[in-house]
XYZ file of C-alpha atoms in Angstrom:
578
model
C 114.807 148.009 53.387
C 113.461 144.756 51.599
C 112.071 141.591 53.457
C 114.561 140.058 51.590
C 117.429 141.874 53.545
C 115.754 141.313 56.562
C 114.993 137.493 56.439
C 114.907 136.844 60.241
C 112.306 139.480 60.442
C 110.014 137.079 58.308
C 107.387 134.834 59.890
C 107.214 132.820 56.248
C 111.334 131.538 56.722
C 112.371 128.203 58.771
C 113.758 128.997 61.602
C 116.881 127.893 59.850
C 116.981 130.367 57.459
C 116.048 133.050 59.558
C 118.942 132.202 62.630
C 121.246 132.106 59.575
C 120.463 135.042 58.165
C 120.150 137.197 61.965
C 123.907 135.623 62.433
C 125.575 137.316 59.425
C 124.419 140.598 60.669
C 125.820 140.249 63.844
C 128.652 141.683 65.067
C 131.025 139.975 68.183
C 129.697 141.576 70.535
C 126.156 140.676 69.621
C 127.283 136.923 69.038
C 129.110 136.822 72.624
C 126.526 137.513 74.479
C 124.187 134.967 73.409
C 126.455 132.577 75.047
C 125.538 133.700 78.717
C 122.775 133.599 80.934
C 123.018 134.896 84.067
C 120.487 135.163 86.830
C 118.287 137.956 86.897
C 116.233 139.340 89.751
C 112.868 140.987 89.429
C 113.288 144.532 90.756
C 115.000 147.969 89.397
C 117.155 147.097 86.426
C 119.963 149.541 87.768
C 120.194 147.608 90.335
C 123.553 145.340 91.222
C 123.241 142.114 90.384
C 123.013 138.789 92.687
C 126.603 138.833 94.424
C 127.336 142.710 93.473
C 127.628 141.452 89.953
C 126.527 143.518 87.114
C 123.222 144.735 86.159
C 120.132 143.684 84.482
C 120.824 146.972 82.012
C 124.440 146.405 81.936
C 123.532 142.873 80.908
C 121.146 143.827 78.411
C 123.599 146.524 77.163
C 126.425 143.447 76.895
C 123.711 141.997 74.382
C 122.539 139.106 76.861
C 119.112 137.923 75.696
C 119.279 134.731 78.111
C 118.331 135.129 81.970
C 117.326 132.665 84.454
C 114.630 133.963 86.764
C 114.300 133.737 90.276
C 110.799 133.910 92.188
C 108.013 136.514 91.326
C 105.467 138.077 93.571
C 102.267 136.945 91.480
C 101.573 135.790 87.395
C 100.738 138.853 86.524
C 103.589 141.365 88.425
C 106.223 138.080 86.671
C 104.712 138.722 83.082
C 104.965 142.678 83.509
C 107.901 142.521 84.362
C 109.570 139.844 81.619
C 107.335 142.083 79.138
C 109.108 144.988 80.301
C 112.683 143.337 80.030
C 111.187 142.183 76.171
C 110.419 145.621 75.386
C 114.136 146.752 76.332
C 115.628 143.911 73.913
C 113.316 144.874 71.434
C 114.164 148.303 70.673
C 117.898 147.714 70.834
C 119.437 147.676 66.855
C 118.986 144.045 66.073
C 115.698 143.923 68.247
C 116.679 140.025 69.551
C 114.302 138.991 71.970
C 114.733 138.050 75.404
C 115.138 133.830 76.178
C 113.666 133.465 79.891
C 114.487 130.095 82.004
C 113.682 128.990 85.051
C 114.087 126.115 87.502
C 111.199 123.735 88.753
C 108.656 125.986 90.701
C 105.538 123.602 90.842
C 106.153 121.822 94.202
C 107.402 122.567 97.728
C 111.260 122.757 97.862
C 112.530 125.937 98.506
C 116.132 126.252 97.049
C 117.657 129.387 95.059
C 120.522 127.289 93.423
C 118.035 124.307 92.603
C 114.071 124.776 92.583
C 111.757 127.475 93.697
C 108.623 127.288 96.175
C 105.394 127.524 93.817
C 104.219 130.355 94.908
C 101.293 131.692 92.646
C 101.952 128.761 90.367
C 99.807 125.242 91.076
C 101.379 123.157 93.331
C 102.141 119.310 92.737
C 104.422 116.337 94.580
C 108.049 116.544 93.729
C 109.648 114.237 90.972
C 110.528 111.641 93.253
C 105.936 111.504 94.051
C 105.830 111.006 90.054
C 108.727 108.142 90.470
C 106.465 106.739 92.974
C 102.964 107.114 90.905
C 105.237 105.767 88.049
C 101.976 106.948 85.804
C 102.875 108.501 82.149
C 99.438 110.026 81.752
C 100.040 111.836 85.294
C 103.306 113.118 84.328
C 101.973 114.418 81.124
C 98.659 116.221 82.299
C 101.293 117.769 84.773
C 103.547 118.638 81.941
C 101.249 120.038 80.111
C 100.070 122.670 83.310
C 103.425 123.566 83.697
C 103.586 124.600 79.739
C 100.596 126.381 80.053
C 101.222 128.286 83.669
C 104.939 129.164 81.943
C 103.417 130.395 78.931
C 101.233 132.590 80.437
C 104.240 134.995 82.011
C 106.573 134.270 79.793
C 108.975 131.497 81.003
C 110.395 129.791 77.496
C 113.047 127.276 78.935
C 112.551 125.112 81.513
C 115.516 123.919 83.143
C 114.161 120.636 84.150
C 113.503 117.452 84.636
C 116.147 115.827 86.856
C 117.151 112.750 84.912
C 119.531 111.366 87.023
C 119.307 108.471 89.553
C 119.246 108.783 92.840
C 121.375 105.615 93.204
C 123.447 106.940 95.968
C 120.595 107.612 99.136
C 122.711 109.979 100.413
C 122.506 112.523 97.424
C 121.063 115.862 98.233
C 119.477 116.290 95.331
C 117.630 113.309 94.885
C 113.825 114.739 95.390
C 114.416 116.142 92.166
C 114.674 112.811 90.030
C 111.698 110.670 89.289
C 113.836 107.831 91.559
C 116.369 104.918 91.755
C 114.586 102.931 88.948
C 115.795 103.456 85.040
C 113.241 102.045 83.490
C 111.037 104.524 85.454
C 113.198 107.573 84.863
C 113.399 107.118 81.461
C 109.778 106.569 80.577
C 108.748 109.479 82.719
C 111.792 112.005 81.966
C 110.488 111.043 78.186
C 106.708 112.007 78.462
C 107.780 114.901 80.786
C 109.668 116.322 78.043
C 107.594 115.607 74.971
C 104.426 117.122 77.009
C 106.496 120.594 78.061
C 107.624 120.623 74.076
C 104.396 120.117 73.070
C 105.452 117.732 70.815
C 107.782 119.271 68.282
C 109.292 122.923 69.466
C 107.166 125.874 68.885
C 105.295 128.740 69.413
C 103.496 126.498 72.649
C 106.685 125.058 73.510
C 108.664 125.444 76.603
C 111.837 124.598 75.226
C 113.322 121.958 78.447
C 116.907 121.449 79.348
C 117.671 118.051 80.635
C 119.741 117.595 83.561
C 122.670 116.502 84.848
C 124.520 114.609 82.108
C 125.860 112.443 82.006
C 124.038 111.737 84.961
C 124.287 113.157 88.498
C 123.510 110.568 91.072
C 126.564 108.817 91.934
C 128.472 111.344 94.216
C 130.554 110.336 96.366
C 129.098 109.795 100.008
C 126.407 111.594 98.672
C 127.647 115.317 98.906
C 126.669 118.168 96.490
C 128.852 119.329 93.669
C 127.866 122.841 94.306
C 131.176 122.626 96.675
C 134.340 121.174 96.325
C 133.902 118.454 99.037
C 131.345 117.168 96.638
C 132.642 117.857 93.041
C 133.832 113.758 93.040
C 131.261 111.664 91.039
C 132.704 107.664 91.455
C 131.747 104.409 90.279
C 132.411 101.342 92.299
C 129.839 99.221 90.178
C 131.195 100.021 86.784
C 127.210 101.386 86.328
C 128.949 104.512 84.214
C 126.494 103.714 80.714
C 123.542 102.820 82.799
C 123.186 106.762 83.799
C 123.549 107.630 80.204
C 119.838 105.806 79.748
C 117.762 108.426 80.712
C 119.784 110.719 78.542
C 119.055 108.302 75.292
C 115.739 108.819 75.779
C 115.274 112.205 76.223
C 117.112 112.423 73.453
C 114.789 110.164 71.785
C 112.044 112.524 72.886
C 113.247 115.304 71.058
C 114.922 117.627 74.413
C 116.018 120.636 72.932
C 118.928 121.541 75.688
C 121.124 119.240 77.887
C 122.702 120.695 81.317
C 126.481 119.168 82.200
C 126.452 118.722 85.970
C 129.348 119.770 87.623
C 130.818 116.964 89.160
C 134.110 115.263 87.772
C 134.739 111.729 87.075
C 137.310 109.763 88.630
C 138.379 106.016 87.788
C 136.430 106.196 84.313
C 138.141 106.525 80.816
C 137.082 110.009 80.959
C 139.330 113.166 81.903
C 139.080 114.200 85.702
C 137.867 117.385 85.376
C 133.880 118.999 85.574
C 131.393 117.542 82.898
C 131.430 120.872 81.770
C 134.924 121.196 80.606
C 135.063 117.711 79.740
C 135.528 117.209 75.688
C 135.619 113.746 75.828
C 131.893 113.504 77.555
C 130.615 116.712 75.469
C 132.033 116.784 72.154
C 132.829 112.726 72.322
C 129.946 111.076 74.045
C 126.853 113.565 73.622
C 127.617 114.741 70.256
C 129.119 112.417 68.282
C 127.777 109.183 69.884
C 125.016 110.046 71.530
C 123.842 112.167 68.256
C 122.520 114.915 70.083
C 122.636 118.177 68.287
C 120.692 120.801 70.668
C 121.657 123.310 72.801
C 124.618 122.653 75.488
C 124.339 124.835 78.779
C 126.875 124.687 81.527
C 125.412 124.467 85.189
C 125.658 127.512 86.792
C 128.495 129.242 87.777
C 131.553 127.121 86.548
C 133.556 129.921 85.556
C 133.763 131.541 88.516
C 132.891 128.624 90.954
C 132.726 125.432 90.840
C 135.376 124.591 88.258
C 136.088 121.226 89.420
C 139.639 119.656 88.023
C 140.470 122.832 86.646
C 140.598 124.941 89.215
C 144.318 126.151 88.687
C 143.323 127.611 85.747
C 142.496 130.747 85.110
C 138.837 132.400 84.222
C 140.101 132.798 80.839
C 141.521 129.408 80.374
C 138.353 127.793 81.833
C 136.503 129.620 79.455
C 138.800 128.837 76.602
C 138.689 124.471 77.780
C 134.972 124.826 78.371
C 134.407 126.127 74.725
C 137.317 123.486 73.266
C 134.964 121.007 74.934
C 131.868 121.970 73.559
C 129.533 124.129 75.465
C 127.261 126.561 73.568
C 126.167 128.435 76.265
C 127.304 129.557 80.126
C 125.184 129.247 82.615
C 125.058 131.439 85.712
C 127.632 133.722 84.122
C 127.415 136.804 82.289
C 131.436 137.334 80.842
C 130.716 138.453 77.679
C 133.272 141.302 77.276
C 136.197 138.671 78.478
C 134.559 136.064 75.270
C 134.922 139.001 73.178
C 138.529 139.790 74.445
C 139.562 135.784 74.160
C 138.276 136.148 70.351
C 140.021 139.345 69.522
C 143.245 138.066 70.869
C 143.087 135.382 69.197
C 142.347 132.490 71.880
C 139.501 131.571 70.076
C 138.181 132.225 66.473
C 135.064 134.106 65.915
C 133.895 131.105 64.005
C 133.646 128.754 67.294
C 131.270 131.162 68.278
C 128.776 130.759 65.229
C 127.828 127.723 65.638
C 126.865 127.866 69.202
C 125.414 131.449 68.495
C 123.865 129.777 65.466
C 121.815 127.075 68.178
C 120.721 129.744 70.244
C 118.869 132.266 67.617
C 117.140 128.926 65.970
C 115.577 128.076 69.258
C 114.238 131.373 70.079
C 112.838 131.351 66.116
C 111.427 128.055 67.080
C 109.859 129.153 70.328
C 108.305 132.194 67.986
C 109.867 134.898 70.253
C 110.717 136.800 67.260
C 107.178 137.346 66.308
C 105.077 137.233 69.500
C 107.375 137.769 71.926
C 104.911 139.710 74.825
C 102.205 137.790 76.430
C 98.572 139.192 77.887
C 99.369 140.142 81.383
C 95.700 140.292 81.513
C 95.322 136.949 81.616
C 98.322 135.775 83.631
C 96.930 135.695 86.815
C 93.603 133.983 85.344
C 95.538 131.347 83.632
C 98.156 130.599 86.827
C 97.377 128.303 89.213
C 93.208 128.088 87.982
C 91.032 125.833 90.778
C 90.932 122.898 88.317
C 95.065 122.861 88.299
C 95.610 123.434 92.311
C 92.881 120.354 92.515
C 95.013 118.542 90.171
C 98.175 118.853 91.939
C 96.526 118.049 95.758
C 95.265 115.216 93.793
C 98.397 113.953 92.475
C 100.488 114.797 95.916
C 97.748 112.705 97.983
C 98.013 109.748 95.362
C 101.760 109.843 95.534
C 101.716 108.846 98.918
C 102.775 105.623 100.204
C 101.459 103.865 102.658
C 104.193 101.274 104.208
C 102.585 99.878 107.531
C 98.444 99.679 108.318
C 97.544 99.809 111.967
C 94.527 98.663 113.487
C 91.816 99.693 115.635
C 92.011 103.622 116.245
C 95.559 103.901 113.632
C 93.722 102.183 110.808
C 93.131 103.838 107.788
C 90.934 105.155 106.631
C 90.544 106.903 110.071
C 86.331 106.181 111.699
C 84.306 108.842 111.155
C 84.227 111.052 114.424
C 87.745 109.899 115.369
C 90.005 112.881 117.855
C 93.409 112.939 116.547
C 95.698 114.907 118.255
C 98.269 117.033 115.546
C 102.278 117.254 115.687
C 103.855 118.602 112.785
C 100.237 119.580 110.069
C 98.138 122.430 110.777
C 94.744 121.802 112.458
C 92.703 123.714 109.402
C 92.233 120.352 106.933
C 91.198 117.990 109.671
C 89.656 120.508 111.727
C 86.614 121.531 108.638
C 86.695 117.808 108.751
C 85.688 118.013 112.843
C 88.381 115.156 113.972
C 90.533 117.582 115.960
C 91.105 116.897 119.499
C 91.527 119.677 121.835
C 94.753 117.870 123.360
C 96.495 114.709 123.677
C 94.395 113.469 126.732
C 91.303 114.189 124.402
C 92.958 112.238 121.622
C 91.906 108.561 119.988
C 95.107 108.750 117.647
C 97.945 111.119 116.865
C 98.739 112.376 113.822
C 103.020 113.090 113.448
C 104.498 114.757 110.563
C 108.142 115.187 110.243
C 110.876 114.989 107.250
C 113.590 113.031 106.451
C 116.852 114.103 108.392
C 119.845 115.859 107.246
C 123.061 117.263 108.565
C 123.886 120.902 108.435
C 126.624 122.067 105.994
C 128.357 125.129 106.240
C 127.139 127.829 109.499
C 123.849 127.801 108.196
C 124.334 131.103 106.243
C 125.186 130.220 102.753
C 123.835 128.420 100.038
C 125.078 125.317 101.587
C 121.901 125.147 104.393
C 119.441 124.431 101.669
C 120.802 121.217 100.672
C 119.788 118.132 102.454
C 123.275 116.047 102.405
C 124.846 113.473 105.267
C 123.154 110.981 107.933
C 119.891 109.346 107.219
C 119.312 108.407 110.351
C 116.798 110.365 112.954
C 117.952 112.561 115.841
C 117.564 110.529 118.788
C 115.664 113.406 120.230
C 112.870 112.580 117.237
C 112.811 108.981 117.854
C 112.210 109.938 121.908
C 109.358 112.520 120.882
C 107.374 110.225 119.010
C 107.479 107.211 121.211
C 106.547 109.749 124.179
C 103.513 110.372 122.222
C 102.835 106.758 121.014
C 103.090 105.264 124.720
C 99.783 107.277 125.661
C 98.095 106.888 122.058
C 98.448 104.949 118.921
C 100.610 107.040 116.359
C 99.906 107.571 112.333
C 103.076 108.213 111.259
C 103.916 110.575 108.098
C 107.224 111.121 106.850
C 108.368 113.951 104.201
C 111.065 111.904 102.172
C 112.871 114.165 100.021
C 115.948 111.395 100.584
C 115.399 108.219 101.850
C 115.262 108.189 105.611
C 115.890 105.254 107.714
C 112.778 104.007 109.634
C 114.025 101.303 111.267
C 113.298 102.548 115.076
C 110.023 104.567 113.979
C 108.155 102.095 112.147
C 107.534 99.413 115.136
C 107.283 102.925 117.475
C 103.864 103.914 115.159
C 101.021 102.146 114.034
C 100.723 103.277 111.114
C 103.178 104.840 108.421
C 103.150 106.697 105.090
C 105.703 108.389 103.502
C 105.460 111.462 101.150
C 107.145 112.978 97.731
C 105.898 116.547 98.826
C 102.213 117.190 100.096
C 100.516 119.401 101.754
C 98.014 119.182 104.840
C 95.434 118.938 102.584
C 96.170 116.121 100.739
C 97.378 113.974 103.553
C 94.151 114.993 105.220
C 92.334 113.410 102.440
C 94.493 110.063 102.581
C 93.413 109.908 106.645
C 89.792 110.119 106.282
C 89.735 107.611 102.972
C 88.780 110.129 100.407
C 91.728 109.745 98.603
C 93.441 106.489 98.436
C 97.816 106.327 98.876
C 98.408 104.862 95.572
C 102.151 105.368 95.198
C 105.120 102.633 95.405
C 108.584 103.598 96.538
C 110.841 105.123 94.374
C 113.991 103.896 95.848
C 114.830 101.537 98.537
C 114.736 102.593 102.265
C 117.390 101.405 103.739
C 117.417 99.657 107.606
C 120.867 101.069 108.790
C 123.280 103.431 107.774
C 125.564 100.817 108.162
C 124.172 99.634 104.640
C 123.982 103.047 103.331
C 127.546 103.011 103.868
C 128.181 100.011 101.959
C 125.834 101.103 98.779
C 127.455 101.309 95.500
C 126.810 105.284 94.496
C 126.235 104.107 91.081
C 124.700 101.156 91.575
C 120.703 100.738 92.032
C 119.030 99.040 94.520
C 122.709 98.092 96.020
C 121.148 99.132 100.141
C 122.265 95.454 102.077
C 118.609 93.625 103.599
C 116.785 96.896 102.876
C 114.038 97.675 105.604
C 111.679 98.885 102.309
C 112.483 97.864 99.264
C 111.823 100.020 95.574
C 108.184 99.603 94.350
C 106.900 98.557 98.211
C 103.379 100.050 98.627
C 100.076 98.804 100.277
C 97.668 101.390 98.044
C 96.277 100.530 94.605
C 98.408 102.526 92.478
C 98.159 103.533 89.084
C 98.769 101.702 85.926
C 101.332 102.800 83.721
């Protein structure tokens, strides 16, 4: 057989040429299951999949060559095992490799459906600590780690950043964006991408998929479209095109893929049904005004879940509206056989699959799977999470923070040398090799209080629904109680995880002094007590005084919280230029 008859098999062809030619040798089976990627497990590939689904092998054996990864033990166990799923592809007749995803894993939030504890992979602030840096040169040195740590075990897509705007404070998924501010969003969501891309798409590219268009942060009251008592995205302000911003400038930064969230529109010109069966935002807006010619990839699971506005229909006709509107790929989903059925009974011509299909093989040709498609899982665990990139990210988590209110005499910061602080909520270790610990509160010149930003429990606590942070941003009055016990018998530094922003109002006269955190662990924070690090970041959003005002907010309008207790960009630190 002749180069020439093989021309995806040569190294010399644009990735063009070589997608092009790989397409007109495919069959429909091969060409449906590009257009899935379902989640994928690390473990026996016999095994039934997440939700008694199918497979790994009866994935692979469907021709899926996309698959979103969950967490892995250490670098080197995650690049044996991706290598192994490679070497599977591989030796299957058309020998297409394997595509692997996976959500943010750098920082500290611990959700399956939305981002993944770091684990053996360096650990930084979340977006919204970026937001509040607001530094380009920070986001791109931490772009540029996560390339590099993804590279080494094989991750190729990352499906991140968060783009939206966490305009509505209520939204659970706000500590994913880089904050309220568009300006900031888009600069930052710009340099993030160009950094993970490495520039142009290649063979040192992780190829990113932009999320949520056309931009997830005004739900109404604040609720997750995950369920259906969230799938309603409103907009009071008439701030629709000012979400699309971000979006024109990732665009302008070359992204490669664009996520549809699931939520569905209602009292805009657009149908009322999920972003992701929505022609008029896919095919109309992205496309054809927007220009945007990469890859499309549903959110996860809107076949078979969260199929907002169309949820009479059935699976088949959700896949057959989804595809009318645009999508090249499913996400979450791993149908193939039913695509292949649709096409062979004539719901939908072969050809609407090519040029999806066509998408898909050019970006793995771009990434180079084709012809270097293992990595050394020699040097995984060497090249994951070094000493210089953990140092990094403490770094950047302990300049992220924000400090809002300086106390005096004991509460002051920097904290005096030889100064006892007593410790609720932050391990002793970090101030303790620092000898400030006190044995007790009696003992104690200050106390040192950690806690997070509330939230209300959804669901029983069992389900997918406990790990988002949605409702009341007020504080138990059980909280508030605790830490004015504490403050009545010794001046309190106050530190506050906000992953949404809480309300302060009755906490911040209660302590004497107060920073807030994007995400940071004892460490850092240890470092901003004692002065050897300095909290340099502004607020990303507004902190509202009363949920009262949160009430009245706009969801799609910024900085829209009535006589705001903190407002966006408050700080007392340095900060960073831009």
């Amino acid at each position: 057989m002749t180069i020439e008859r093989l021309l995806y098999r040569d190294p010399a062809q644009s990735a063009d040429a070589r997608a092009a030619d790989l397409l007109g040798r495919m069959d429909l089976e091969a060409k449906a299951g590009q257009m899935f990627q379902p989640m994928a497990e690390m473990g026996d590939p016999d095994a039934p999949g997440m939700f008694g689904g199918a497979s790994l092998r009866e994935m692979l054996s469907a021709n899926i060559t996309h698959f979103n990864i969950l967490q892995g033990p250490t670098a080197r166990e995650t690049a044996e095992w991706i290598n192994a799923l490679q070497r599977e592809a591989l030796a299957r007749p058309l020998g297409i490799p394997i595509t692997i995803s996976s959500d943010p894993r750098h920082a500290f939030t611990d959700n399956p459906a939305a981002a993944l504890m770091a684990g053996p992979f360096s650990q930084w602030p979340e977006s919204l600590g970026f937001g509040a840096v607001g530094s380009e040169d920070l986001i791109r040195r931490f772009a540029d780690t996560v390339r590099r740590e993804y590279l080494a075990v094989g991750i190729r897509v990352a499906l991140h950043p968060q783009i939206d705007l966490a305009t509505e404070p209520r939204w659970a998924r706000a500590s994913g964006t880089f904050g309220e501010d568009v300006e900031i969003v888009s600069r930052l969501g710009g340099a993030y991408i160009e950094a993970l891309q490495n520039g142009e798409v290649g063979a040192e590219s992780v190829s990113v998929m932009a999320k949520h268009f056309p931009g997830g942060g005004p739900q109404k009251d604040g609720e997750d479209p995950h369920f259906a008592y969230g799938r309603e995205q409103i907009y009071p302000g008439g701030r629709f095109d000012l979400h699309l911003e971000p979006f024109r400038a990732a665009i302008d930064a070359g992204v490669a893929q664009i996520m549809p969230y699931y939520g569905m529109p209602l009292g805009t010109e657009w149908e009322e049904v999920g972003f992701g069966f929505n022609r008029g935002i896919i095919t109309g807006l992205l496309r054809e005004q927007l220009g945007f010619d990469g890859i499309v990839c549903t959110d996860w699971g809107i076949l078979s879940g969260m199929a907002w506005g169309v949820e009479d229909l059935s699976f088949d006709e959700r896949m057959i509206k989804a595809l009318d509107a645009g999508v090249d790929q499913f996400g979450g989903e791993s149908a193939a056989s039913t695509l292949v059925r649709l096409v062979r009974d004539g719901a939908i011509p072969e050809s609407r699959l090519d040029g999806s299909v066509l998408r898909l093989l050019r970006e793995k040709f771009r990434l180079g799977l084709f012809d270097a498609p293992l990595v050394d899982v020699e040097q995984a665990d060497r090249l994951v999470g070094t000493p210089d990139a953990r140092e990094a990210g403490i770094a950047a988590q302990a300049a992220a923070v924000t400090l809002l209110r300086a106390g005096e005499e004991a509460a002051a910061l920097p904290l005096a040398p030889g100064t006892r602080v007593f410790l609720d909520g932050m391990s002793p270790d970090a101030l303790q090799r620092r000898g400030l610990v006190a044995a007790d509160l009696d003992t104690a010149d200050v106390a040192i209080v950690r806690i997070a930003a509330p939230w209300e429990q959804r669901g029983d606590g069992t389900t997918w629904e406990s790990f988002f942070h949605a409702g009341s941003l007020d504080f138990p009055v059980g909280t508030i109680e605790r830490i004015r016990a504490i403050a009545e018998r010794v001046p309190v530094v106050l530190d506050v995880y906000l992953d949404r922003p809480a309300i302060l109002t009755d906490l911040v006269d209660v302590a004497s002094s107060t920073i807030v955190n994007f995400g940071a662990a004892d460490e850092a924070i240890a470092r901003v007590l004692t002065g050897e690090a300095e909290p340099s970041g502004r607020l990303p959003f507004d902190l509202p005084s009363s949920m009262e005002a949160v009430l009245a907010n706009r969801a799609d309008v910024p900085f829209d919280t009535i006589d705001p207790l903190f407002r966006h960009g408050f700080g007392l630190g340095a900060g960073f230029s831009a």
